[in-house]
Tab-separated table of C-alpha atoms in Angstrom:
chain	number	residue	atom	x	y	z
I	110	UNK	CA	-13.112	26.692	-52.259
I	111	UNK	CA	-11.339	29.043	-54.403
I	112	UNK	CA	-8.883	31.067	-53.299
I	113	UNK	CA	-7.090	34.337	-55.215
I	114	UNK	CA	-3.976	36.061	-54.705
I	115	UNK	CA	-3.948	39.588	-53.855
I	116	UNK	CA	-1.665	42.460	-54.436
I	117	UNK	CA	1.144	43.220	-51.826
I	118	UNK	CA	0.289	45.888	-49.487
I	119	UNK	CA	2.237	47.503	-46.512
I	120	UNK	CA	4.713	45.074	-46.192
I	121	UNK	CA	2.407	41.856	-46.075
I	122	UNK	CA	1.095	39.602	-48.590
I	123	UNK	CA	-2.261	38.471	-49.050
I	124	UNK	CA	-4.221	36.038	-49.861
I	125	UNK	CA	-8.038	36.537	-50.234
I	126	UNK	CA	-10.732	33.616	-49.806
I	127	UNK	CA	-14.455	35.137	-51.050
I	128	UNK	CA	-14.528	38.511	-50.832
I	129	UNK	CA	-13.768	41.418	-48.792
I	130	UNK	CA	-16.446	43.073	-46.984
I	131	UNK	CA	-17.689	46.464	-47.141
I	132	UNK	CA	-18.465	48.362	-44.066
I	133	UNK	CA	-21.930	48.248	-44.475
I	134	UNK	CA	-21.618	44.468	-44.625
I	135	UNK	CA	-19.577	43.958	-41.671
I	136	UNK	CA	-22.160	43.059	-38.551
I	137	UNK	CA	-23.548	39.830	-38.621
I	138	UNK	CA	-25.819	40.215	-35.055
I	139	UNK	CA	-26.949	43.005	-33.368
I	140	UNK	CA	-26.991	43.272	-29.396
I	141	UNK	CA	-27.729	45.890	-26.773
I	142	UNK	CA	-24.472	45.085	-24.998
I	143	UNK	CA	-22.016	47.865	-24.795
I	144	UNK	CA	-19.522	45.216	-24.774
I	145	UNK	CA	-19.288	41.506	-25.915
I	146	UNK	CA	-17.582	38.748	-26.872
I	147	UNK	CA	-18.063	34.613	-27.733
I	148	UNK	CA	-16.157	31.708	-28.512
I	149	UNK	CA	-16.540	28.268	-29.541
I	150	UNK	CA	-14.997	26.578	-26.283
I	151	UNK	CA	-14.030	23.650	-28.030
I	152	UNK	CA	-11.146	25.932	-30.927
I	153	UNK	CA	-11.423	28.980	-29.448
I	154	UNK	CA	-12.720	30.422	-32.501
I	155	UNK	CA	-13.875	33.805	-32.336
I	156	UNK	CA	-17.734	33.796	-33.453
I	157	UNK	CA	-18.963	37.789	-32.187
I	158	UNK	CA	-16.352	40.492	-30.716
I	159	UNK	CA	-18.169	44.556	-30.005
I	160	UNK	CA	-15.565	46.783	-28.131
I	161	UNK	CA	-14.033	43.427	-26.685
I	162	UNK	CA	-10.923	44.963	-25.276
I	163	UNK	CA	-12.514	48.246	-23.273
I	164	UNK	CA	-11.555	48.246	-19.523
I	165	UNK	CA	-14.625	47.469	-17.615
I	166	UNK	CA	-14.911	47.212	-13.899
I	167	UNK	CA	-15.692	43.046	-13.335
I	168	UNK	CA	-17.955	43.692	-10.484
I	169	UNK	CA	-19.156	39.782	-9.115
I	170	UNK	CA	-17.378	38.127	-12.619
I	171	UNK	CA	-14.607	39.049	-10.859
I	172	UNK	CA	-15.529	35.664	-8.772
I	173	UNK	CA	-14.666	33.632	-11.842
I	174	UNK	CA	-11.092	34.441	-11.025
I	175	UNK	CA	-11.026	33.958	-7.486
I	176	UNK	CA	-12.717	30.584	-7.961
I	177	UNK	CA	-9.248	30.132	-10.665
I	178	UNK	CA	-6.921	30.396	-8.235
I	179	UNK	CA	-9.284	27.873	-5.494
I	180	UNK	CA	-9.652	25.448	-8.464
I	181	UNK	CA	-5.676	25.429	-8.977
I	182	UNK	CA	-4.597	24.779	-5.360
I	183	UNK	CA	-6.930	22.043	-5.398
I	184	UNK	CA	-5.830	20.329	-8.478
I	185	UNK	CA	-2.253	21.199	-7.270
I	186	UNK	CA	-3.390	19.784	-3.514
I	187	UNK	CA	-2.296	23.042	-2.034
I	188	UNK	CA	-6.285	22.752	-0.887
I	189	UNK	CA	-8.284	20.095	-0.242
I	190	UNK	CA	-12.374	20.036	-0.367
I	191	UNK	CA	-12.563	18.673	3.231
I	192	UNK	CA	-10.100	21.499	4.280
I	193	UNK	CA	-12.562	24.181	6.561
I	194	UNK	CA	-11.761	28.470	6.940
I	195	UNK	CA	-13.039	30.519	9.561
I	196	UNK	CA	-15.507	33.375	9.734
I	197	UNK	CA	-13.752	36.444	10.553
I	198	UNK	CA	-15.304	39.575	11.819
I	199	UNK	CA	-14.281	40.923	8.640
I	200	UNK	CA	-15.281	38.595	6.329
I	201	UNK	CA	-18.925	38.442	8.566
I	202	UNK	CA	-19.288	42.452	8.203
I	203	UNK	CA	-18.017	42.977	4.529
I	204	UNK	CA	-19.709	40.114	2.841
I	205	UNK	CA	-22.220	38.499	5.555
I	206	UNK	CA	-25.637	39.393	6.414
I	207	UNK	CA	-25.170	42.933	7.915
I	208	UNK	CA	-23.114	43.704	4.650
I	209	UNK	CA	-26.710	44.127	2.640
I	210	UNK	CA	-25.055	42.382	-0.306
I	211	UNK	CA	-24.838	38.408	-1.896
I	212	UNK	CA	-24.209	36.721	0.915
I	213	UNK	CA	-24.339	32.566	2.096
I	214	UNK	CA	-25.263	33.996	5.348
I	215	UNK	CA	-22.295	32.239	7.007
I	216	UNK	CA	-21.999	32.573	10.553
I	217	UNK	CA	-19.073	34.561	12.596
I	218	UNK	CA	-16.414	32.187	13.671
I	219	UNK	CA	-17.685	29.248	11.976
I	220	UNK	CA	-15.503	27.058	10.248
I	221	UNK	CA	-16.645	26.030	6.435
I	222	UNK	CA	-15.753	23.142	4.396
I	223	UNK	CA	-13.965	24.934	0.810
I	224	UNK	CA	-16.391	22.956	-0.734
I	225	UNK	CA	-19.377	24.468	0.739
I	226	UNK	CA	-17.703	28.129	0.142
I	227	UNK	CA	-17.265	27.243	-3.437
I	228	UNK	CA	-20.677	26.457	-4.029
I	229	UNK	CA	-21.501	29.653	-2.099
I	230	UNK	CA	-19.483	31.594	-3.888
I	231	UNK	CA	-20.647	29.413	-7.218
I	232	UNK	CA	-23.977	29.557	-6.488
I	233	UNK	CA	-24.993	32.778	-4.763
I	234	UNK	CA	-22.100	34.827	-5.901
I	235	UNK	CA	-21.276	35.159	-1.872
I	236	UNK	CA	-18.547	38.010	-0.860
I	237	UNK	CA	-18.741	36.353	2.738
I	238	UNK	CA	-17.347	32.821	1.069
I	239	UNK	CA	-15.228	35.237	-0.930
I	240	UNK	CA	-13.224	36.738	1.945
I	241	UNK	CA	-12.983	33.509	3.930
I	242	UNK	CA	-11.349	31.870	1.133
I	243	UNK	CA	-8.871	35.021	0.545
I	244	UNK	CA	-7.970	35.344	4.345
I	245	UNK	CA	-7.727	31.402	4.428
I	246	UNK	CA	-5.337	30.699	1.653
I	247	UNK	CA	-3.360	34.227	1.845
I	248	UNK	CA	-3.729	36.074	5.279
I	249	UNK	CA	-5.372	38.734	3.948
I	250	UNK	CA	-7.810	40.012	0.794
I	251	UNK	CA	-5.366	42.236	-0.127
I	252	UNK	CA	-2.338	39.251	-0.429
I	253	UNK	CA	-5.161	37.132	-2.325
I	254	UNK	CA	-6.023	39.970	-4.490
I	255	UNK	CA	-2.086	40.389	-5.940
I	256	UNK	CA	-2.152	36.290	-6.428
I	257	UNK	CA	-5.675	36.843	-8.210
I	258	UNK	CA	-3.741	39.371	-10.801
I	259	UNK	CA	-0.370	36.549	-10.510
I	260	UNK	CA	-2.320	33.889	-12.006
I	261	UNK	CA	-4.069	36.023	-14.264
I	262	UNK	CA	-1.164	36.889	-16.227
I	263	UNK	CA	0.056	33.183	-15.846
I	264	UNK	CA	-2.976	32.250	-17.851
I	265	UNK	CA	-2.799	34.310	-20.574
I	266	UNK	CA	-4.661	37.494	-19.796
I	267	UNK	CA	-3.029	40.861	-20.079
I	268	UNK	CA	-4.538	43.561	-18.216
I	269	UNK	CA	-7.140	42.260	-15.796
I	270	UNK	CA	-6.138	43.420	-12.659
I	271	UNK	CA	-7.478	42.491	-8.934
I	272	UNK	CA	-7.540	44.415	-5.699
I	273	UNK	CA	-10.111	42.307	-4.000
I	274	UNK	CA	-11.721	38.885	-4.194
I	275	UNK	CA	-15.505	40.184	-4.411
I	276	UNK	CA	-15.881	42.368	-7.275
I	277	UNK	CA	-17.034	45.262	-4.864
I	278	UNK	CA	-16.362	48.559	-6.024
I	279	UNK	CA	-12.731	49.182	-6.030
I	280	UNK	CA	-10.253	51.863	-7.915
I	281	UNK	CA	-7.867	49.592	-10.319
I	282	UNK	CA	-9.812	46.617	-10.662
I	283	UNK	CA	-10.415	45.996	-13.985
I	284	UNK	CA	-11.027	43.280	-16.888
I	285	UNK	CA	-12.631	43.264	-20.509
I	286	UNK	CA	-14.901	40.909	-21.804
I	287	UNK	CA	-12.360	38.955	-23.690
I	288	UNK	CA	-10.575	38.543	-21.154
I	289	UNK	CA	-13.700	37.479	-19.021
I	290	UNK	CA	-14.760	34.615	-21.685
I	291	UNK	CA	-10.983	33.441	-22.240
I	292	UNK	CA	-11.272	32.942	-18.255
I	293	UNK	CA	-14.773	30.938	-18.172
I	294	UNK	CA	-12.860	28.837	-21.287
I	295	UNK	CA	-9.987	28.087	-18.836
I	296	UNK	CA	-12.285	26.934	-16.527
I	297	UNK	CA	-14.205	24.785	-18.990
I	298	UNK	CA	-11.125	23.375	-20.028
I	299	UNK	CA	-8.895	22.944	-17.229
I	300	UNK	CA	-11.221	22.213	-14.153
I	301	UNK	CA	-14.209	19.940	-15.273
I	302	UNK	CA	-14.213	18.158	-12.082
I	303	UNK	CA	-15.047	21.401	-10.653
I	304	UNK	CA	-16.626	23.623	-13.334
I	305	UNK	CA	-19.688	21.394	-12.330
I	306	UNK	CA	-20.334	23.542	-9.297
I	307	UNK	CA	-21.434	26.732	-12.110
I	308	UNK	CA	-24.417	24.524	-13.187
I	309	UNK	CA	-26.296	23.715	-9.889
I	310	UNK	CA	-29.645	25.176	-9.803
I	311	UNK	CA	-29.141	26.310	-5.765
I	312	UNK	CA	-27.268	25.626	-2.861
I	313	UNK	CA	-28.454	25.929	1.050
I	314	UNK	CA	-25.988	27.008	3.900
I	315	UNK	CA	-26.964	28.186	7.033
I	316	UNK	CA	-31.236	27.187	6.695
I	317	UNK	CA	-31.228	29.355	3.894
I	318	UNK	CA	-31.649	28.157	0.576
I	319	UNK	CA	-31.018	30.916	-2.541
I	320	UNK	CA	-31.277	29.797	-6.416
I	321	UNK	CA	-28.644	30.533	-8.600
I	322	UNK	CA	-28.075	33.945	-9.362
I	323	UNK	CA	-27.803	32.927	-13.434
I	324	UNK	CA	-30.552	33.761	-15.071
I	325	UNK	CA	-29.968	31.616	-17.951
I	326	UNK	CA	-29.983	28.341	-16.186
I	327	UNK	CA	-33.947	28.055	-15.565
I	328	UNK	CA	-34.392	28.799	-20.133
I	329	UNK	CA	-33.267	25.437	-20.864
I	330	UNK	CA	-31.083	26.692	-23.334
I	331	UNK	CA	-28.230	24.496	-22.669
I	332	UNK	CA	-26.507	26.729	-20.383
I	333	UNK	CA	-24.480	25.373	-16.900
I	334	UNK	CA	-22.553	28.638	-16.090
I	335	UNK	CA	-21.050	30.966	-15.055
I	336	UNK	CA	-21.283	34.278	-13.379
I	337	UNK	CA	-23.116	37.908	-13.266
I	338	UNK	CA	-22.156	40.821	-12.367
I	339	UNK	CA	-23.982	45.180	-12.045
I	340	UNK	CA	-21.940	48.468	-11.374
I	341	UNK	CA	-22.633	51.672	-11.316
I	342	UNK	CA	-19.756	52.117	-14.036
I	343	UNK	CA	-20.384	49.406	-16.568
I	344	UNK	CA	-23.842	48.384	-16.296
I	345	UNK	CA	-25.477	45.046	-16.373
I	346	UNK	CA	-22.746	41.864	-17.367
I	347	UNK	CA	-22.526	38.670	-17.286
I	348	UNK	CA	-20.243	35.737	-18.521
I	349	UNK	CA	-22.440	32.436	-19.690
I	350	UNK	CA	-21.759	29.199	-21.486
I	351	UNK	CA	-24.480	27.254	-23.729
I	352	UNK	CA	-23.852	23.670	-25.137
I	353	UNK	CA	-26.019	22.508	-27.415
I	354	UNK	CA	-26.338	20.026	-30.829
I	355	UNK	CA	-22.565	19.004	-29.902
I	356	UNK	CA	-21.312	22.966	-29.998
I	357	UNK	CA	-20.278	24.924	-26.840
I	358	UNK	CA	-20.105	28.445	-27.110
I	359	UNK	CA	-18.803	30.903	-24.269
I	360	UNK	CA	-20.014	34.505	-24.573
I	361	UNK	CA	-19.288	37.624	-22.170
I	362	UNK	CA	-21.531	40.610	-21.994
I	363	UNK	CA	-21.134	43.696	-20.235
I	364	UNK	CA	-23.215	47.250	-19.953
I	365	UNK	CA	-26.648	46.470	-20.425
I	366	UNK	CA	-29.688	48.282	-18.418
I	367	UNK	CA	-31.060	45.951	-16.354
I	368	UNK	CA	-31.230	42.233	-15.389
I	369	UNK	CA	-33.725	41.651	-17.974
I	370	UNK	CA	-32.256	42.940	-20.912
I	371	UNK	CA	-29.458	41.154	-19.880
I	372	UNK	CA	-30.611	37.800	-19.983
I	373	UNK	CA	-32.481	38.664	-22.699
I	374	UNK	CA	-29.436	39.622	-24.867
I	375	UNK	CA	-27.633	36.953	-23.884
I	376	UNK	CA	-29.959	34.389	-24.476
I	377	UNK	CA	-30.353	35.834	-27.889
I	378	UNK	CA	-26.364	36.264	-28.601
I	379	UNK	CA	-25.875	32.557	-27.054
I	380	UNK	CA	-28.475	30.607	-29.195
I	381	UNK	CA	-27.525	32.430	-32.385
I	382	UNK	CA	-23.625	31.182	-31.277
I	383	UNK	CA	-25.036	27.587	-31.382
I	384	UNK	CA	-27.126	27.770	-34.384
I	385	UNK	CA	-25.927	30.106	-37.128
I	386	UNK	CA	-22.168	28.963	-37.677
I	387	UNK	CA	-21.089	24.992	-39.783
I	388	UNK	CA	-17.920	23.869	-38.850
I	389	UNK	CA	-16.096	23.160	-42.069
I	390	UNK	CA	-12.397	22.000	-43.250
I	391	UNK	CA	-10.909	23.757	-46.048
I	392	UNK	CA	-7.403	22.309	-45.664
I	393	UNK	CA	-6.629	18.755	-44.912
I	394	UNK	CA	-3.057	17.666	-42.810
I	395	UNK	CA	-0.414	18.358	-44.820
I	396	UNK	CA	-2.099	20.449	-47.822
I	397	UNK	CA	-0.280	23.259	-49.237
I	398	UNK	CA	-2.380	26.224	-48.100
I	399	UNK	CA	-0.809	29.068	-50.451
I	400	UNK	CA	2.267	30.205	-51.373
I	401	UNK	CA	5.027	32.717	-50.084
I	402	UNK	CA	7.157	34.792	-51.814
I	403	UNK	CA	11.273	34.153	-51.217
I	404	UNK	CA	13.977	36.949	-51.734
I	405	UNK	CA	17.221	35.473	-53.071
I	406	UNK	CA	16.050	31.905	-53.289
I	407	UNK	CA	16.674	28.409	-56.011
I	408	UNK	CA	13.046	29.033	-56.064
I	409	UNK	CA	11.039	32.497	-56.115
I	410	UNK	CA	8.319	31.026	-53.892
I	411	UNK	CA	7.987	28.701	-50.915
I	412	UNK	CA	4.830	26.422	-50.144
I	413	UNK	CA	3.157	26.868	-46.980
I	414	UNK	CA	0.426	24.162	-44.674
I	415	UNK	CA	-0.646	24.122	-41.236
I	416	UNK	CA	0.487	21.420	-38.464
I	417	UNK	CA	-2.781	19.767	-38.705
I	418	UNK	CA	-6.076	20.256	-40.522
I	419	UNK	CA	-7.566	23.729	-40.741
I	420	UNK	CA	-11.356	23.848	-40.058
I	421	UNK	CA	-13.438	27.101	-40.086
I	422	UNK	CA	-16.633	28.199	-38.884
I	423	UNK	CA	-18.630	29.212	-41.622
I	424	UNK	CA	-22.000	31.786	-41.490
I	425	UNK	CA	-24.449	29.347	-41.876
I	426	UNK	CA	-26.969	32.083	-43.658
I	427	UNK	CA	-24.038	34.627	-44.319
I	428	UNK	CA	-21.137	33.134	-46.261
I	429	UNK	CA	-20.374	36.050	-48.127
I	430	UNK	CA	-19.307	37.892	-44.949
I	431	UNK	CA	-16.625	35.612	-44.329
I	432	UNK	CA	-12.633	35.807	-45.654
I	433	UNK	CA	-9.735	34.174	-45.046
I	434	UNK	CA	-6.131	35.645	-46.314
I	435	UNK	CA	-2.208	34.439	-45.636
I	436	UNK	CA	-0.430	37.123	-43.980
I	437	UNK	CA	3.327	37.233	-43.744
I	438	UNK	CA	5.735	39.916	-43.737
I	439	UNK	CA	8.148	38.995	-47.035
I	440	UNK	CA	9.933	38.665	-49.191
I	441	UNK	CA	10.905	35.360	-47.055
I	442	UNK	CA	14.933	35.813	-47.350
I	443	UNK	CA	16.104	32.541	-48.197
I	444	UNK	CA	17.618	29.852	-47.262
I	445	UNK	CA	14.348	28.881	-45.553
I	446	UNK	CA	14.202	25.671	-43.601
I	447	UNK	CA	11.257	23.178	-44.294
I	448	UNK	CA	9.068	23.864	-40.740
I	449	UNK	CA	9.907	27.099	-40.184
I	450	UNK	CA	7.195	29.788	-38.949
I	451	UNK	CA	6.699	32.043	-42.295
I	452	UNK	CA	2.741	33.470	-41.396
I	453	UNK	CA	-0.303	32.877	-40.627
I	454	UNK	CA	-3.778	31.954	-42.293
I	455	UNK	CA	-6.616	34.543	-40.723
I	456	UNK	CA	-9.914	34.255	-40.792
I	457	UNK	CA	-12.845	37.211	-40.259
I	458	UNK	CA	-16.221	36.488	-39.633
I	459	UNK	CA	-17.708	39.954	-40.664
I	460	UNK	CA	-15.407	42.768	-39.270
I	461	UNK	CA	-13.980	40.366	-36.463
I	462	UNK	CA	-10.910	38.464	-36.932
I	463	UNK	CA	-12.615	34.758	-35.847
I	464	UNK	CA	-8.801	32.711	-35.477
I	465	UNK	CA	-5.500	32.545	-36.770
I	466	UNK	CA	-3.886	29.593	-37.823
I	467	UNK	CA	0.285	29.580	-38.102
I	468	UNK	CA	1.891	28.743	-41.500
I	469	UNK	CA	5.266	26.932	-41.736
I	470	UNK	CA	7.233	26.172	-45.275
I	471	UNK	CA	6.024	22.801	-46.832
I	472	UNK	CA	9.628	22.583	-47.950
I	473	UNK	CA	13.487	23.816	-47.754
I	474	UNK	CA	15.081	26.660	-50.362
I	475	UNK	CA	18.130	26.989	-50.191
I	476	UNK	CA	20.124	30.440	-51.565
I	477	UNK	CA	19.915	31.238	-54.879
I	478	UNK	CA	22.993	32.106	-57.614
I	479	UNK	CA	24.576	35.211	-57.941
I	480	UNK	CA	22.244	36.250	-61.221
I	481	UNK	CA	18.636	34.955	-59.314
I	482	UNK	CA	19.669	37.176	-56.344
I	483	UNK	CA	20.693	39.848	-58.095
I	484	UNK	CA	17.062	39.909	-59.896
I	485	UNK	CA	15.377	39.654	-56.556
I	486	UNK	CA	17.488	42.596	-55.603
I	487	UNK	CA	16.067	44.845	-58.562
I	488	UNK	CA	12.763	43.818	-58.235
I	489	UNK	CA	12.906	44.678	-54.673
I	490	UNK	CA	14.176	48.490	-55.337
I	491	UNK	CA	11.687	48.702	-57.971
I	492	UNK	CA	8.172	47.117	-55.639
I	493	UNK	CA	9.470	47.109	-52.325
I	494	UNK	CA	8.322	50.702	-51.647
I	495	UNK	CA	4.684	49.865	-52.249
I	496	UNK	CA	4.471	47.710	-49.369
């Protein structure tokens, strides 16, 4: 591929792969969704982003983190699956039978195995399993709740915030659907001996057997997860994960009208994840990327490659709505040490910045005599201003 160097412009410089899009130019698929974001699980690239970061109340996707922190006491062996909770009255009225909501229908003052609340939770998207397992492992809902929003931030994400371990209605309790997909991808990634549980077609407790509540599962579409969720505030959601042809994609949806538009869309946003995009290097291990421009260097430029390969996902039908530039804020002031973090190598897919790849120098400059800095000093007075 050829690449081109752009002009400086407020305080970065640039450099431009294709060409840069025009607004008219810049969607590549169309959805219903309100909100909605996907990934390919296995970079994290981002393939589709619409209003990704707008607080939305999680409603049941909320479970996705509750089942987090379960999944990390077990792998921790804070929990074990053998380990049983009891039915409180609580638990019973809020999210049992007479609470007129998902339920496993478990019984007051039984005791459960955690493995037969996660799959009720998993499965049925029970509150009932969800209290049990919040008054088991923390006293209360509320003390769950605040370690729900703990290991949020632990793992990465920013503003979801939990005051219960159902999803029900609740003022403060928010998430986006970034932040929803970056939490099914944690899930993929770090729990596979229990991220298993998302994909099973039903689960019986009690004499009462209930499919899973995921629509997608019965399309054969590839999909084995994960949750869905319906307020009054944000509509129809749900978080889902395809894999298919040797691609995963993870994909988080949120106010839609109904249940069937919402599997609908997200079948549709899900199988063109898995078909439309070629994953393609464009920079082998150690190959100069670009170049970056020092200030009072030996040399008046330093070279600039990734840690490893750089491979993008390239619009299989769409190429010309894709660009790549190196940003970094410069003049680099020398010396500059070979390794150091200079920028970064973006990528958009349309109007949606798909990854970012850090840049380090290829090499070391060291300072520069008196009569080279002094020329990088004038040139700077004269072209600094237009950054």
């Amino acid at each position: 591929m050829q690449f081109r160097l752009l002009q400086p412009f407020a305080g970065f410089f640039l450099l431009g792969l294709l060409l840069t899009l025009s607004p008219a130019q810049a969607q590549l698929f169309e959805t219903k969704a309100a909100q909605a974001f996907m990934i390919d699980a296995d970079t994290g690239t981002v393939l589709f982003s619409k209003d990704a970061d707008k607080p939305i109340p999680p409603a049941s996707m909320a479970k996705l983190m509750t089942m987090e922190v379960v999944f990390n006491a077990l792998k921790s062996g804070r929990l074990k699956l053998d380990d049983t909770f009891v039915v409180s009255e609580n638990a019973w009225r809020k999210g049992g039978a007479p609470s007129g909501t998902s339920t496993m229908f478990a019984k007051l003052k039984s005791a459960i195995r955690i493995e037969d609340l996660i799959q009720g939770v998993t499965v049925q998207a029970a509150n009932d399993g969800c209290i049990v397992i919040a008054e088991g492992m923390a006293g209360s809902e509320d003390n769950f709740a605040a370690e729900m929003t703990e290991r949020a931030r632990q793992i990465g994400l920013k503003t979801s915030t939990f005051v219960n371990s159902t999803g029900l209605p609740a003022d403060g309790q928010q998430t986006s659907v970034r932040e929803l997909a970056q939490l099914a991808l944690h899930l993929w990634r770090e729990y596979p001996d229990f991220y298993r549980y998302y994909g099973l077609k039903d689960f019986t407790w009690n004499k009462i057997s209930q499919r899973n509540r995921n629509p997608l599962l019965a399309m054969d579409i590839g999909a084995d997860g994960l949750a869905v969720g319906a307020s009054e505030a944000s509509g129809f959601g749900i978080v889902a994960s395809v894999s298919h042809g040797g691609t995963r994609v993870i994909a988080a949806m949120s106010g839609l009208a109904s249940d069937k538009e919402r599997a609908e869309e997200a079948r549709k946003l899900l199988d063109w994840g898995v078909r439309s995009f070629a994953r393609t290097e464009i920079f082998a291990k150690d190959e100069v990327v670009g170049e970056a421009q020092v200030f009072g260097g030996a040399k008046s430029g330093v070279t600039l490659k990734a840690k490893g390969p750089i491979d993008i996902f390239l619009p299989i039908s769409n190429r010309d709505k894709l660009t790549a530039r190196i940003i970094y804020f410069g003049p680099v002031a020398a010396p500059v040490e070979e390794g150091q973090p200079v920028g970064a190598l973006r990528v958009w897919i349309g109007d949606t910045l798909s990854q970012e790849t850090p840049l380090f120098a290829a090499e070391s400059i060291g300072v520069g005599t008196l009569s080279q800095r002094a020329l990088d000093a004038v040139e700077e007075l004269a072209v600094g201003w237009l950054r």
